Amino acid sequence: MSLRFLEQLTRRWNPGWSLVDLGTGSGILALTAKYFGAGRVIGIDNDPAAISVAKSNARLSKIRGATFQLGDVQRWNPAQKTDLITANLYSNLLIEILPKLRGGGWLILSGILRSQKHEFVRALQRNQLDVIDMKRRGKWMAFLARRIGTPRSPDSKLANFCGGDRPPLQ
């Protein structure tokens, strides 16, 4: 679900946009972002084995320029503004770190159970984050969101999502 959002969102973006992948795991989102034209890409995970696997996947895929670092997402302090933040984490952890995620223009958030949907959407709204779309697969959900006021114009680095029309929420 997150990969689909990543592709849909960034297909019209100019090369050089930035991404931070929190809870990077195997690094698939970070590495795909590099493939799709991202400039600065950082993957963060609290598991040393995950960081090792992500670095290995980058080497095996011959993808350069993605940085993977050991870190606790609860203590993560964004050093600079990021065009896109991805996070595949449990809902409670995502809700806890939402205030930190507002520094990114766009968010792809997954790891939310269907039963947590309403609580999660309320938390996004409390943090001035606008739900643009959501996907469901089995009991899991993924959300595409953006900071309220994030540019949507093609003149900016961030192109319109879905041609500028906001998809209906279901």
PDB file of C-alpha atoms in Angstrom:
ATOM      1  CA  MET A   1       0.000   0.000   0.000  1.00  0.00           C
ATOM      2  CA  SER A   2       2.809   2.397   0.875  1.00  0.00           C
ATOM      3  CA  LEU A   3       4.667   1.593  -2.349  1.00  0.00           C
ATOM      4  CA  ARG A   4       1.539   2.354  -4.367  1.00  0.00           C
ATOM      5  CA  PHE A   5       1.145   5.704  -2.606  1.00  0.00           C
ATOM      6  CA  LEU A   6       4.842   6.451  -3.163  1.00  0.00           C
ATOM      7  CA  GLU A   7       4.547   5.794  -6.887  1.00  0.00           C
ATOM      8  CA  GLN A   8       1.256   7.675  -7.304  1.00  0.00           C
ATOM      9  CA  LEU A   9       2.449  10.694  -5.367  1.00  0.00           C
ATOM     10  CA  THR A  10       5.924  11.120  -6.815  1.00  0.00           C
ATOM     11  CA  ARG A  11       5.470  10.120 -10.473  1.00  0.00           C
ATOM     12  CA  ARG A  12       5.221  13.769 -11.565  1.00  0.00           C
ATOM     13  CA  TRP A  13       7.691  15.244  -9.091  1.00  0.00           C
ATOM     14  CA  ASN A  14      10.894  16.781 -10.364  1.00  0.00           C
ATOM     15  CA  PRO A  15      14.019  14.794  -9.407  1.00  0.00           C
ATOM     16  CA  GLY A  16      15.775  15.773  -6.198  1.00  0.00           C
ATOM     17  CA  TRP A  17      12.955  15.630  -3.654  1.00  0.00           C
ATOM     18  CA  SER A  18      13.734  14.332  -0.149  1.00  0.00           C
ATOM     19  CA  LEU A  19      12.439  11.404   1.900  1.00  0.00           C
ATOM     20  CA  VAL A  20      12.838  10.108   5.441  1.00  0.00           C
ATOM     21  CA  ASP A  21      11.678   6.532   6.042  1.00  0.00           C
ATOM     22  CA  LEU A  22      10.993   5.870   9.720  1.00  0.00           C
ATOM     23  CA  GLY A  23      11.108   2.197  10.671  1.00  0.00           C
ATOM     24  CA  THR A  24      12.833   1.476   7.373  1.00  0.00           C
ATOM     25  CA  GLY A  25      13.159  -2.286   7.905  1.00  0.00           C
ATOM     26  CA  SER A  26      14.500  -3.762   4.667  1.00  0.00           C
ATOM     27  CA  GLY A  27      14.766  -0.273   3.169  1.00  0.00           C
ATOM     28  CA  ILE A  28      12.285  -0.964   0.371  1.00  0.00           C
ATOM     29  CA  LEU A  29      10.565   2.443   0.563  1.00  0.00           C
ATOM     30  CA  ALA A  30      13.832   4.365   0.819  1.00  0.00           C
ATOM     31  CA  LEU A  31      15.419   2.448  -2.057  1.00  0.00           C
ATOM     32  CA  THR A  32      12.328   2.786  -4.226  1.00  0.00           C
ATOM     33  CA  ALA A  33      12.333   6.528  -3.533  1.00  0.00           C
ATOM     34  CA  LYS A  34      15.902   6.755  -4.873  1.00  0.00           C
ATOM     35  CA  TYR A  35      14.799   4.801  -7.946  1.00  0.00           C
ATOM     36  CA  PHE A  36      11.875   7.235  -8.408  1.00  0.00           C
ATOM     37  CA  GLY A  37      14.177  10.276  -8.354  1.00  0.00           C
ATOM     38  CA  ALA A  38      14.607  11.286  -4.736  1.00  0.00           C
ATOM     39  CA  GLY A  39      17.778  13.170  -3.892  1.00  0.00           C
ATOM     40  CA  ARG A  40      18.283  13.028  -0.122  1.00  0.00           C
ATOM     41  CA  VAL A  41      16.990   9.749   1.335  1.00  0.00           C
ATOM     42  CA  ILE A  42      17.399   8.653   4.948  1.00  0.00           C
ATOM     43  CA  GLY A  43      16.140   5.389   6.429  1.00  0.00           C
ATOM     44  CA  ILE A  44      15.976   5.091  10.215  1.00  0.00           C
ATOM     45  CA  ASP A  45      15.359   1.953  12.266  1.00  0.00           C
ATOM     46  CA  ASN A  46      16.027   0.892  15.862  1.00  0.00           C
ATOM     47  CA  ASP A  47      17.098  -2.609  14.810  1.00  0.00           C
ATOM     48  CA  PRO A  48      20.775  -2.992  13.812  1.00  0.00           C
ATOM     49  CA  ALA A  49      19.884  -6.079  11.751  1.00  0.00           C
ATOM     50  CA  ALA A  50      17.336  -4.046   9.743  1.00  0.00           C
ATOM     51  CA  ILE A  51      19.943  -1.366   9.017  1.00  0.00           C
ATOM     52  CA  SER A  52      22.386  -4.035   7.886  1.00  0.00           C
ATOM     53  CA  VAL A  53      19.755  -5.610   5.603  1.00  0.00           C
ATOM     54  CA  ALA A  54      18.769  -2.216   4.155  1.00  0.00           C
ATOM     55  CA  LYS A  55      22.408  -1.394   3.352  1.00  0.00           C
ATOM     56  CA  SER A  56      22.860  -4.834   1.801  1.00  0.00           C
ATOM     57  CA  ASN A  57      19.701  -4.366  -0.295  1.00  0.00           C
ATOM     58  CA  ALA A  58      21.061  -1.033  -1.535  1.00  0.00           C
ATOM     59  CA  ARG A  59      24.338  -2.695  -2.590  1.00  0.00           C
ATOM     60  CA  LEU A  60      22.568  -5.638  -4.244  1.00  0.00           C
ATOM     61  CA  SER A  61      20.220  -3.271  -6.102  1.00  0.00           C
ATOM     62  CA  LYS A  62      23.122  -0.984  -7.067  1.00  0.00           C
ATOM     63  CA  ILE A  63      21.285   2.006  -5.589  1.00  0.00           C
ATOM     64  CA  ARG A  64      23.593   4.709  -4.267  1.00  0.00           C
ATOM     65  CA  GLY A  65      22.922   7.730  -2.112  1.00  0.00           C
ATOM     66  CA  ALA A  66      20.459   6.318   0.421  1.00  0.00           C
ATOM     67  CA  THR A  67      21.638   6.679   4.021  1.00  0.00           C
ATOM     68  CA  PHE A  68      20.539   4.165   6.638  1.00  0.00           C
ATOM     69  CA  GLN A  69      21.064   4.903  10.302  1.00  0.00           C
ATOM     70  CA  LEU A  70      20.324   3.311  13.625  1.00  0.00           C
ATOM     71  CA  GLY A  71      17.932   5.424  15.645  1.00  0.00           C
ATOM     72  CA  ASP A  72      14.829   5.527  17.785  1.00  0.00           C
ATOM     73  CA  VAL A  73      11.927   7.199  15.959  1.00  0.00           C
ATOM     74  CA  GLN A  74      10.600   8.451  19.297  1.00  0.00           C
ATOM     75  CA  ARG A  75      13.825  10.421  19.760  1.00  0.00           C
ATOM     76  CA  TRP A  76      14.198  11.394  16.099  1.00  0.00           C
ATOM     77  CA  ASN A  77      14.515  15.128  15.665  1.00  0.00           C
ATOM     78  CA  PRO A  78      14.209  16.253  12.049  1.00  0.00           C
ATOM     79  CA  ALA A  79      17.245  18.362  11.188  1.00  0.00           C
ATOM     80  CA  GLN A  80      15.723  19.814   8.036  1.00  0.00           C
ATOM     81  CA  LYS A  81      12.450  19.984   6.174  1.00  0.00           C
ATOM     82  CA  THR A  82      11.594  16.887   4.180  1.00  0.00           C
ATOM     83  CA  ASP A  83       9.270  16.639   1.179  1.00  0.00           C
ATOM     84  CA  LEU A  84       7.988  13.188   2.126  1.00  0.00           C
ATOM     85  CA  ILE A  85       8.063  11.108   5.299  1.00  0.00           C
ATOM     86  CA  THR A  86       7.127   7.440   5.213  1.00  0.00           C
ATOM     87  CA  ALA A  87       6.530   5.411   8.357  1.00  0.00           C
ATOM     88  CA  ASN A  88       5.365   1.825   8.641  1.00  0.00           C
ATOM     89  CA  LEU A  89       4.898   1.629  12.400  1.00  0.00           C
ATOM     90  CA  TYR A  90       2.188   0.632  14.832  1.00  0.00           C
ATOM     91  CA  SER A  91      -0.678   3.093  15.231  1.00  0.00           C
ATOM     92  CA  ASN A  92       0.097   4.062  18.850  1.00  0.00           C
ATOM     93  CA  LEU A  93       3.694   4.882  17.951  1.00  0.00           C
ATOM     94  CA  LEU A  94       2.601   6.852  14.871  1.00  0.00           C
ATOM     95  CA  ILE A  95       0.137   8.867  16.972  1.00  0.00           C
ATOM     96  CA  GLU A  96       2.872   9.580  19.528  1.00  0.00           C
ATOM     97  CA  ILE A  97       5.300  10.929  16.911  1.00  0.00           C
ATOM     98  CA  LEU A  98       2.771  12.830  14.733  1.00  0.00           C
ATOM     99  CA  PRO A  99       3.870  16.235  16.094  1.00  0.00           C
ATOM    100  CA  LYS A 100       7.383  15.534  14.733  1.00  0.00           C
ATOM    101  CA  LEU A 101       6.004  14.483  11.359  1.00  0.00           C
ATOM    102  CA  ARG A 102       4.348  17.823  10.664  1.00  0.00           C
ATOM    103  CA  GLY A 103       7.696  19.106   9.365  1.00  0.00           C
ATOM    104  CA  GLY A 104       7.303  16.969   6.266  1.00  0.00           C
ATOM    105  CA  GLY A 105       5.073  18.168   3.490  1.00  0.00           C
ATOM    106  CA  TRP A 106       3.607  14.780   2.643  1.00  0.00           C
ATOM    107  CA  LEU A 107       3.209  11.633   4.761  1.00  0.00           C
ATOM    108  CA  ILE A 108       2.680   7.989   3.878  1.00  0.00           C
ATOM    109  CA  LEU A 109       1.731   6.231   7.103  1.00  0.00           C
ATOM    110  CA  SER A 110       1.008   2.529   7.457  1.00  0.00           C
ATOM    111  CA  GLY A 111       0.713  -0.114  10.132  1.00  0.00           C
ATOM    112  CA  ILE A 112      -2.720   1.038  11.282  1.00  0.00           C
ATOM    113  CA  LEU A 113      -5.331  -1.604  12.039  1.00  0.00           C
ATOM    114  CA  ARG A 114      -8.801  -1.045  10.539  1.00  0.00           C
ATOM    115  CA  SER A 115     -10.211  -0.984  14.076  1.00  0.00           C
ATOM    116  CA  GLN A 116      -7.930   2.023  14.829  1.00  0.00           C
ATOM    117  CA  LYS A 117      -8.962   4.054  11.761  1.00  0.00           C
ATOM    118  CA  HIS A 118     -11.188   6.626  13.481  1.00  0.00           C
ATOM    119  CA  GLU A 119      -8.800   7.204  16.375  1.00  0.00           C
ATOM    120  CA  PHE A 120      -5.937   7.608  13.898  1.00  0.00           C
ATOM    121  CA  VAL A 121      -7.831  10.064  11.665  1.00  0.00           C
ATOM    122  CA  ARG A 122      -8.722  12.176  14.731  1.00  0.00           C
ATOM    123  CA  ALA A 123      -5.041  12.231  15.736  1.00  0.00           C
ATOM    124  CA  LEU A 124      -4.063  13.379  12.223  1.00  0.00           C
ATOM    125  CA  GLN A 125      -6.634  16.185  12.386  1.00  0.00           C
ATOM    126  CA  ARG A 126      -5.438  17.280  15.859  1.00  0.00           C
ATOM    127  CA  ASN A 127      -1.964  17.628  14.354  1.00  0.00           C
ATOM    128  CA  GLN A 128      -3.120  19.777  11.425  1.00  0.00           C
ATOM    129  CA  LEU A 129      -2.656  16.920   8.950  1.00  0.00           C
ATOM    130  CA  ASP A 130      -5.118  16.468   6.121  1.00  0.00           C
ATOM    131  CA  VAL A 131      -6.023  12.916   5.011  1.00  0.00           C
ATOM    132  CA  ILE A 132      -5.761  12.793   1.217  1.00  0.00           C
ATOM    133  CA  ASP A 133      -6.382   9.082   0.664  1.00  0.00           C
ATOM    134  CA  MET A 134      -6.359   5.755   2.437  1.00  0.00           C
ATOM    135  CA  LYS A 135      -5.957   2.153   1.374  1.00  0.00           C
ATOM    136  CA  ARG A 136      -7.067  -1.058   3.070  1.00  0.00           C
ATOM    137  CA  ARG A 137      -5.695  -4.579   2.741  1.00  0.00           C
ATOM    138  CA  GLY A 138      -7.138  -7.122   5.101  1.00  0.00           C
ATOM    139  CA  LYS A 139      -6.980  -5.756   8.629  1.00  0.00           C
ATOM    140  CA  TRP A 140      -4.287  -3.145   7.787  1.00  0.00           C
ATOM    141  CA  MET A 141      -4.562   0.420   6.505  1.00  0.00           C
ATOM    142  CA  ALA A 142      -2.233   2.988   4.984  1.00  0.00           C
ATOM    143  CA  PHE A 143      -2.814   6.740   4.803  1.00  0.00           C
ATOM    144  CA  LEU A 144      -1.595   9.467   2.503  1.00  0.00           C
ATOM    145  CA  ALA A 145      -1.676  12.766   4.354  1.00  0.00           C
ATOM    146  CA  ARG A 146      -0.206  16.217   4.065  1.00  0.00           C
ATOM    147  CA  ARG A 147       0.450  19.098   6.351  1.00  0.00           C
ATOM    148  CA  ILE A 148      -2.360  21.594   5.968  1.00  0.00           C
ATOM    149  CA  GLY A 149      -1.004  24.322   3.697  1.00  0.00           C
ATOM    150  CA  THR A 150       1.432  22.081   1.774  1.00  0.00           C
ATOM    151  CA  PRO A 151       1.735  23.323  -1.815  1.00  0.00           C
ATOM    152  CA  ARG A 152      -0.190  21.329  -4.387  1.00  0.00           C
ATOM    153  CA  SER A 153       0.582  23.435  -7.422  1.00  0.00           C
ATOM    154  CA  PRO A 154       2.648  22.069 -10.337  1.00  0.00           C
ATOM    155  CA  ASP A 155       4.807  25.215 -10.017  1.00  0.00           C
ATOM    156  CA  SER A 156       6.176  23.845  -6.770  1.00  0.00           C
ATOM    157  CA  LYS A 157       8.429  20.835  -6.362  1.00  0.00           C
ATOM    158  CA  LEU A 158       5.370  18.873  -5.236  1.00  0.00           C
ATOM    159  CA  ALA A 159       2.922  18.172  -8.048  1.00  0.00           C
ATOM    160  CA  ASN A 160      -0.777  17.603  -7.502  1.00  0.00           C
ATOM    161  CA  PHE A 161      -1.810  14.204  -6.283  1.00  0.00           C
ATOM    162  CA  CYS A 162      -4.421  12.560  -8.512  1.00  0.00           C
ATOM    163  CA  GLY A 163      -4.537  15.556 -10.831  1.00  0.00           C
ATOM    164  CA  GLY A 164      -5.285  17.929  -7.973  1.00  0.00           C
ATOM    165  CA  ASP A 165      -8.646  16.448  -7.090  1.00  0.00           C
ATOM    166  CA  ARG A 166      -9.002  15.285  -3.562  1.00  0.00           C
ATOM    167  CA  PRO A 167     -10.225  11.681  -3.617  1.00  0.00           C
ATOM    168  CA  PRO A 168     -13.259  10.944  -1.475  1.00  0.00           C
ATOM    169  CA  LEU A 169     -12.612   9.323   1.891  1.00  0.00           C
ATOM    170  CA  GLN A 170     -14.388   6.024   2.450  1.00  0.00           C
TER     171      GLN A 170
END
